[in-house]
Coordinates of C-alpha atoms in Angstrom, one line a residue:
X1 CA 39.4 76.5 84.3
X2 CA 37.6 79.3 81.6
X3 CA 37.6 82.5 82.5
X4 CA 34.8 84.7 84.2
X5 CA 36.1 82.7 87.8
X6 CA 34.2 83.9 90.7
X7 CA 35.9 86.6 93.0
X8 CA 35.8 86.6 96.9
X9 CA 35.9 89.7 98.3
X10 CA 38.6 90.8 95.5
X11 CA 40.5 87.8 95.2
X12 CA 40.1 84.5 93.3
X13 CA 38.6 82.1 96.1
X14 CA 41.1 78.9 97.2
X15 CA 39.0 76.5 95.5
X16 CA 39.4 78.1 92.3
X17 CA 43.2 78.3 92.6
X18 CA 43.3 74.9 93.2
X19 CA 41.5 74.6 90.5
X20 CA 44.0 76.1 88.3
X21 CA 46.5 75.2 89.2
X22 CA 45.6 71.5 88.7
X23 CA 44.3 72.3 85.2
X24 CA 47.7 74.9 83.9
X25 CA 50.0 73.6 86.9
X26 CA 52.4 71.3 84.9
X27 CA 52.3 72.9 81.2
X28 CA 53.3 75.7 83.2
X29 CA 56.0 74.1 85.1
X30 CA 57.1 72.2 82.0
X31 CA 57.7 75.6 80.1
X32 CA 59.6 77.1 83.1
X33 CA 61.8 74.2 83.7
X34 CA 63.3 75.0 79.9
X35 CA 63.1 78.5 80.4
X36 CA 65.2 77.8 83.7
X37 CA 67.6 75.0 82.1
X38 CA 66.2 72.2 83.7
X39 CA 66.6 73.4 87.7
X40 CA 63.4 72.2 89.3
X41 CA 63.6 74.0 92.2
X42 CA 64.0 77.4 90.4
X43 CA 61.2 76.2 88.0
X44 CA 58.7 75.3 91.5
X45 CA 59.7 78.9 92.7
X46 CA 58.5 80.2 89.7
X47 CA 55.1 78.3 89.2
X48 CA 54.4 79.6 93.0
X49 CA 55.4 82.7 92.1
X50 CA 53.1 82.9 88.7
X51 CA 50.2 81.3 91.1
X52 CA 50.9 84.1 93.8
X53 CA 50.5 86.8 91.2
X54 CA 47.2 85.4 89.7
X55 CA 45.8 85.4 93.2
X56 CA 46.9 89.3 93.7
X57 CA 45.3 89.9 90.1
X58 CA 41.7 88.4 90.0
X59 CA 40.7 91.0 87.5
X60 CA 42.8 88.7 84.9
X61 CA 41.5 85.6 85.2
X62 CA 37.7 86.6 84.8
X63 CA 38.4 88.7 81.7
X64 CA 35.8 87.5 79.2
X65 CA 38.2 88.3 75.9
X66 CA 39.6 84.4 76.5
X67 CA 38.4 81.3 76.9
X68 CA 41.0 79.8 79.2
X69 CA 43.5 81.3 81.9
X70 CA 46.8 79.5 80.4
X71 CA 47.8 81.9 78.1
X72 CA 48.2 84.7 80.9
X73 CA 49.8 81.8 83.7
X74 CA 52.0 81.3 80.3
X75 CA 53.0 84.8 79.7
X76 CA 53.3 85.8 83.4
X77 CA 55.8 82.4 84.2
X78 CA 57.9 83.0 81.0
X79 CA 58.3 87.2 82.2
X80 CA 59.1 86.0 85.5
X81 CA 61.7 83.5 84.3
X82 CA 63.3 86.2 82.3
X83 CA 63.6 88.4 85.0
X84 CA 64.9 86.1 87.5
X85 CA 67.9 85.3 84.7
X86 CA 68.7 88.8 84.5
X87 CA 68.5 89.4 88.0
X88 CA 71.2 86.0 88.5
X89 CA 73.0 87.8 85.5
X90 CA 73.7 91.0 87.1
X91 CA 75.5 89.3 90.2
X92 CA 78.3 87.5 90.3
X93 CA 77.9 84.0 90.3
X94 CA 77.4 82.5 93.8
X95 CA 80.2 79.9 94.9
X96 CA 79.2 76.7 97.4
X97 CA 81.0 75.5 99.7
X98 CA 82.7 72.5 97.6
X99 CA 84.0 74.9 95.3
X100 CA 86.1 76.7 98.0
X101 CA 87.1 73.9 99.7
X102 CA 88.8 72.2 96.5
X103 CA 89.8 75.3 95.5
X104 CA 93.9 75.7 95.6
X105 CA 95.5 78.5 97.9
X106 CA 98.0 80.9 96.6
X107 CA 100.7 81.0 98.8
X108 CA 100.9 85.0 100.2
X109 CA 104.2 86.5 98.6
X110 CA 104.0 89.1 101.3
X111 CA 104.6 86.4 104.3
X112 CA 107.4 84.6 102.3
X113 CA 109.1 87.9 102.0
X114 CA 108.5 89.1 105.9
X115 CA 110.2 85.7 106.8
X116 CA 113.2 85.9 104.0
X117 CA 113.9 89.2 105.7
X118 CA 113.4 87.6 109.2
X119 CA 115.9 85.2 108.8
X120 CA 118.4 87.4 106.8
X121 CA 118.3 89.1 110.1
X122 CA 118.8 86.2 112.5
X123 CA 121.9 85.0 110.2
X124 CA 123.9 87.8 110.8
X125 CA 123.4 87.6 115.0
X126 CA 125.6 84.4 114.7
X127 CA 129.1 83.9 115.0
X128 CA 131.4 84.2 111.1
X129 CA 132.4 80.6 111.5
X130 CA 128.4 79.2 111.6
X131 CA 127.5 81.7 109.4
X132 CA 129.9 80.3 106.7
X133 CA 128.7 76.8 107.7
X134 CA 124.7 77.7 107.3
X135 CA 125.2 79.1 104.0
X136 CA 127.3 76.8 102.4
X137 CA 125.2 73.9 103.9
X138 CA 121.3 75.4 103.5
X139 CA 121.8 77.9 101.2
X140 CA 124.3 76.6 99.0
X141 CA 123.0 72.4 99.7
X142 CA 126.5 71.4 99.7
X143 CA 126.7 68.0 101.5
X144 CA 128.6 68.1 104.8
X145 CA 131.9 66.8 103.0
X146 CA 131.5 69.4 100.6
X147 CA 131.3 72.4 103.0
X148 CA 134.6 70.6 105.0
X149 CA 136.9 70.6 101.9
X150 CA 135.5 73.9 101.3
X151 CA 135.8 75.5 104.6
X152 CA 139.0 73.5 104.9
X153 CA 137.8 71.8 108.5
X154 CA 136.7 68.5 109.5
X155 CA 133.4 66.9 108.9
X156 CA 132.4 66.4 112.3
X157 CA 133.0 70.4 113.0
X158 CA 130.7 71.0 109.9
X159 CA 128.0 69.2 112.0
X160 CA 128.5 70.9 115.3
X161 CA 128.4 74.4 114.3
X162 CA 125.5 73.6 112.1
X163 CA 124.2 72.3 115.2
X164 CA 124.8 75.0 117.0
X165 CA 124.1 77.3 114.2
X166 CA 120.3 76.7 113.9
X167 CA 120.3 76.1 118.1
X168 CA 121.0 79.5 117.9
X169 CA 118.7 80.7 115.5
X170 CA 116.3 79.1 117.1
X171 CA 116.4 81.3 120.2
X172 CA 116.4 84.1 117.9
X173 CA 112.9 83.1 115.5
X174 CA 110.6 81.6 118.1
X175 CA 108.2 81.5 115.7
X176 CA 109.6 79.7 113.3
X177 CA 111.3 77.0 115.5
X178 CA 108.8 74.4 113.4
X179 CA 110.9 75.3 110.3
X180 CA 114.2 74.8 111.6
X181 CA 114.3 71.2 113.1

């Protein structure tokens, strides 16, 4: 469409819109697709976008100093593409939902260290004897021969009081009864 377009009651009438828009529609969406690295759908907002602001500015697209309307559709599309990539430039980048769900998780050092403390705690409640039995076979990994010869008693009381031990803990850290069986 040339310029000079009819105006309706101070817009450009539908017809003539249409009209543009089949004529400049897809040079301008061609040059707003590269301007917007190949995203369609931020390249269709924009051609909307450029088509919304020549209907709010008739006065444009009947000046008589051009023969044809592309070269404002052109100029307004590539200004509006610009500003949209500042505007995306100035926040931080947005994250989907795929991202965050492969994402890894940190383990909090602050719960590790309430629960280190927690069980510090419940170890000293029990008796010497499991005590010296819990350390030297969790804290220590001796094997259950290992702690007898160095606790100087059979395996078998090794077991119990290990048993017993982390029975007795258990009462102690309800909450962490999952972690000691």
């Amino acid at each position: 469409m040339t310029a000079g377009t009819t105006i309706t009651n101070g817009t450009t009438a539908e017809h003539e819109l249409a009209e543009i828009q089949r004529e400049h529609g897809r040079p301008l969406f061609a040059l707003l697709l590269r301007l917007s690295d190949g995203d369609r759908h931020r390249a269709e907002d924009l051609v909307q976008e450029t088509f919304v602001r020549a209907w709010q500015h008739p006065e444009a697209l009947r000046a008589d100093d051009f023969d044809s309307v592309r070269p404002w559709l052109l100029t307004v599309g590539r200004r509006l593409a610009i500003d949209a990539r500042r505007a995306r430039q100035a926040r931080p980048a947005e994250v989907g939902d795929a991202v965050l769900e492969n994402a890894r998780v940190m383990a909090d050092h602050a719960e590790r260290s309430v629960a280190t403390l927690d069980v510090r705690e419940a170890v000293k409640t029990l008796t010497p004897e499991h005590r010296e039995v819990l350390v030297q076979v969790y804290f220590q990994g001796a094997s259950v021969a290992e702690a007898a010869e160095a606790l100087g008693i059979p395996p078998g009381t090794v077991k119990s009081r290990a048993y017993y031990a982390l029975r007795a803990l258990r009462r102690v850290l309800p909450g962490y009864a999952a972690d000691l069986r």
